[in-house]
PDB file of C-alpha atoms in Angstrom:
ATOM      1  CA  MET A   1     115.511  98.313 106.358  1.00 84.00           C
ATOM      2  CA  ILE A   2     113.619  99.828 103.449  1.00 93.00           C
ATOM      3  CA  GLU A   3     110.705  97.711 102.213  1.00 96.00           C
ATOM      4  CA  LEU A   4     109.836  97.839  98.516  1.00 98.00           C
ATOM      5  CA  THR A   5     106.876  96.205  96.806  1.00 98.00           C
ATOM      6  CA  LEU A   6     107.039  94.390  93.498  1.00 98.00           C
ATOM      7  CA  TYR A   7     103.672  94.032  91.813  1.00 98.00           C
ATOM      8  CA  GLY A   8     103.477  91.384  89.120  1.00 97.00           C
ATOM      9  CA  ARG A   9     102.149  88.072  87.895  1.00 97.00           C
ATOM     10  CA  GLU A  10     103.555  84.594  88.462  1.00 94.00           C
ATOM     11  CA  TYR A  11     103.552  83.757  84.734  1.00 94.00           C
ATOM     12  CA  CYS A  12     105.204  87.037  83.658  1.00 96.00           C
ATOM     13  CA  GLY A  13     108.756  86.716  82.338  1.00 97.00           C
ATOM     14  CA  LEU A  14     109.585  90.371  82.975  1.00 97.00           C
ATOM     15  CA  CYS A  15     108.319  89.960  86.536  1.00 98.00           C
ATOM     16  CA  THR A  16     110.553  86.945  87.110  1.00 97.00           C
ATOM     17  CA  THR A  17     113.560  88.810  85.755  1.00 98.00           C
ATOM     18  CA  MET A  18     112.982  91.864  87.955  1.00 98.00           C
ATOM     19  CA  ARG A  19     112.384  89.643  90.989  1.00 98.00           C
ATOM     20  CA  GLU A  20     115.721  87.903  90.440  1.00 98.00           C
ATOM     21  CA  GLN A  21     117.560  91.186  89.888  1.00 98.00           C
ATOM     22  CA  LEU A  22     116.122  92.678  93.072  1.00 98.00           C
ATOM     23  CA  ALA A  23     117.002  89.565  95.079  1.00 97.00           C
ATOM     24  CA  GLN A  24     120.625  89.971  94.014  1.00 98.00           C
ATOM     25  CA  LEU A  25     120.714  93.717  94.737  1.00 97.00           C
ATOM     26  CA  ALA A  26     118.793  93.783  98.029  1.00 97.00           C
ATOM     27  CA  PRO A  27     121.546  92.701 100.450  1.00 96.00           C
ATOM     28  CA  GLY A  28     124.089  95.199  99.132  1.00 95.00           C
ATOM     29  CA  ARG A  29     121.685  98.110  98.947  1.00 94.00           C
ATOM     30  CA  GLY A  30     119.842  97.434 102.210  1.00 94.00           C
ATOM     31  CA  PHE A  31     116.274  96.873 101.118  1.00 97.00           C
ATOM     32  CA  GLY A  32     113.699  94.109 101.248  1.00 97.00           C
ATOM     33  CA  VAL A  33     111.146  93.241  98.594  1.00 98.00           C
ATOM     34  CA  ARG A  34     107.568  92.151  99.135  1.00 97.00           C
ATOM     35  CA  TRP A  35     106.075  90.280  96.157  1.00 97.00           C
ATOM     36  CA  VAL A  36     102.391  90.922  95.357  1.00 97.00           C
ATOM     37  CA  ASP A  37     100.651  88.903  92.648  1.00 97.00           C
ATOM     38  CA  ILE A  38      98.110  91.319  91.184  1.00 97.00           C
ATOM     39  CA  ASP A  39      95.955  88.463  89.911  1.00 95.00           C
ATOM     40  CA  ASP A  40      94.993  87.822  93.556  1.00 91.00           C
ATOM     41  CA  ASP A  41      93.445  91.289  93.932  1.00 94.00           C
ATOM     42  CA  GLU A  42      90.951  92.765  91.469  1.00 95.00           C
ATOM     43  CA  ALA A  43      91.740  96.363  92.483  1.00 95.00           C
ATOM     44  CA  LEU A  44      95.472  95.842  91.900  1.00 94.00           C
ATOM     45  CA  GLU A  45      94.814  94.106  88.596  1.00 94.00           C
ATOM     46  CA  THR A  46      92.728  97.085  87.512  1.00 94.00           C
ATOM     47  CA  ARG A  47      95.360  99.549  88.746  1.00 93.00           C
ATOM     48  CA  HIS A  48      98.437  97.892  87.225  1.00 92.00           C
ATOM     49  CA  GLY A  49      96.974  95.769  84.415  1.00 90.00           C
ATOM     50  CA  GLU A  50      99.581  95.186  81.719  1.00 90.00           C
ATOM     51  CA  TRP A  51     102.150  97.556  83.282  1.00 94.00           C
ATOM     52  CA  VAL A  52     103.741  94.794  85.375  1.00 97.00           C
ATOM     53  CA  PRO A  53     106.168  94.398  86.859  1.00 98.00           C
ATOM     54  CA  VAL A  54     105.851  97.577  88.896  1.00 98.00           C
ATOM     55  CA  LEU A  55     108.363  98.336  91.632  1.00 98.00           C
ATOM     56  CA  ALA A  56     107.099 100.714  94.316  1.00 98.00           C
ATOM     57  CA  ASP A  57     108.595 102.217  97.448  1.00 96.00           C
ATOM     58  CA  GLY A  58     107.225 102.023 100.975  1.00 90.00           C
ATOM     59  CA  ASP A  59     104.854 104.894 100.233  1.00 92.00           C
ATOM     60  CA  ASP A  60     103.549 102.956  97.201  1.00 94.00           C
ATOM     61  CA  VAL A  61     105.126 105.451  94.793  1.00 95.00           C
ATOM     62  CA  GLU A  62     106.206 103.814  91.540  1.00 97.00           C
ATOM     63  CA  ILE A  63     109.957 103.560  91.032  1.00 98.00           C
ATOM     64  CA  CYS A  64     109.881 101.796  87.668  1.00 98.00           C
ATOM     65  CA  HIS A  65     107.902  99.329  85.589  1.00 97.00           C
ATOM     66  CA  TYR A  66     108.643  96.709  82.921  1.00 97.00           C
ATOM     67  CA  HIS A  67     112.435  96.802  83.496  1.00 98.00           C
ATOM     68  CA  LEU A  68     114.549  97.598  86.530  1.00 98.00           C
ATOM     69  CA  ASP A  69     115.831 101.169  86.428  1.00 98.00           C
ATOM     70  CA  LEU A  70     118.890 101.139  88.703  1.00 97.00           C
ATOM     71  CA  ALA A  71     119.291 104.921  88.685  1.00 98.00           C
ATOM     72  CA  ALA A  72     115.655 105.407  89.742  1.00 98.00           C
ATOM     73  CA  LEU A  73     116.003 102.692  92.401  1.00 98.00           C
ATOM     74  CA  ASP A  74     119.151 104.226  93.871  1.00 97.00           C
ATOM     75  CA  ASP A  75     117.591 107.693  93.801  1.00 96.00           C
ATOM     76  CA  ARG A  76     114.502 106.467  95.667  1.00 95.00           C
ATOM     77  CA  LEU A  77     116.568 104.518  98.205  1.00 95.00           C
ATOM     78  CA  ALA A  78     118.639 107.641  98.906  1.00 94.00           C
ATOM     79  CA  LYS A  79     115.465 109.536  99.854  1.00 91.00           C
ATOM     80  CA  PHE A  80     114.716 107.005 102.615  1.00 85.00           C
ATOM     81  CA  ARG A  81     118.163 107.139 104.186  1.00 79.00           C
TER      82      ARG A  81
END
């Protein structure tokens, strides 16, 4: 199974939306999502700042930020299959 990482903040509305979208898509597209709250890590907060949510692949390469980009997600998933 492909593991993606979603960087965000608990109080972020865009983060909540992307989290919910990914939870719905994950079973059908064969990936898992690890949630990382950037407020718990100063280096991640510095790196991502106001760009959250940021969805990254298993190599920590950004797939999209702010809003879920289904085309970019599917393209990245295809590279791991």
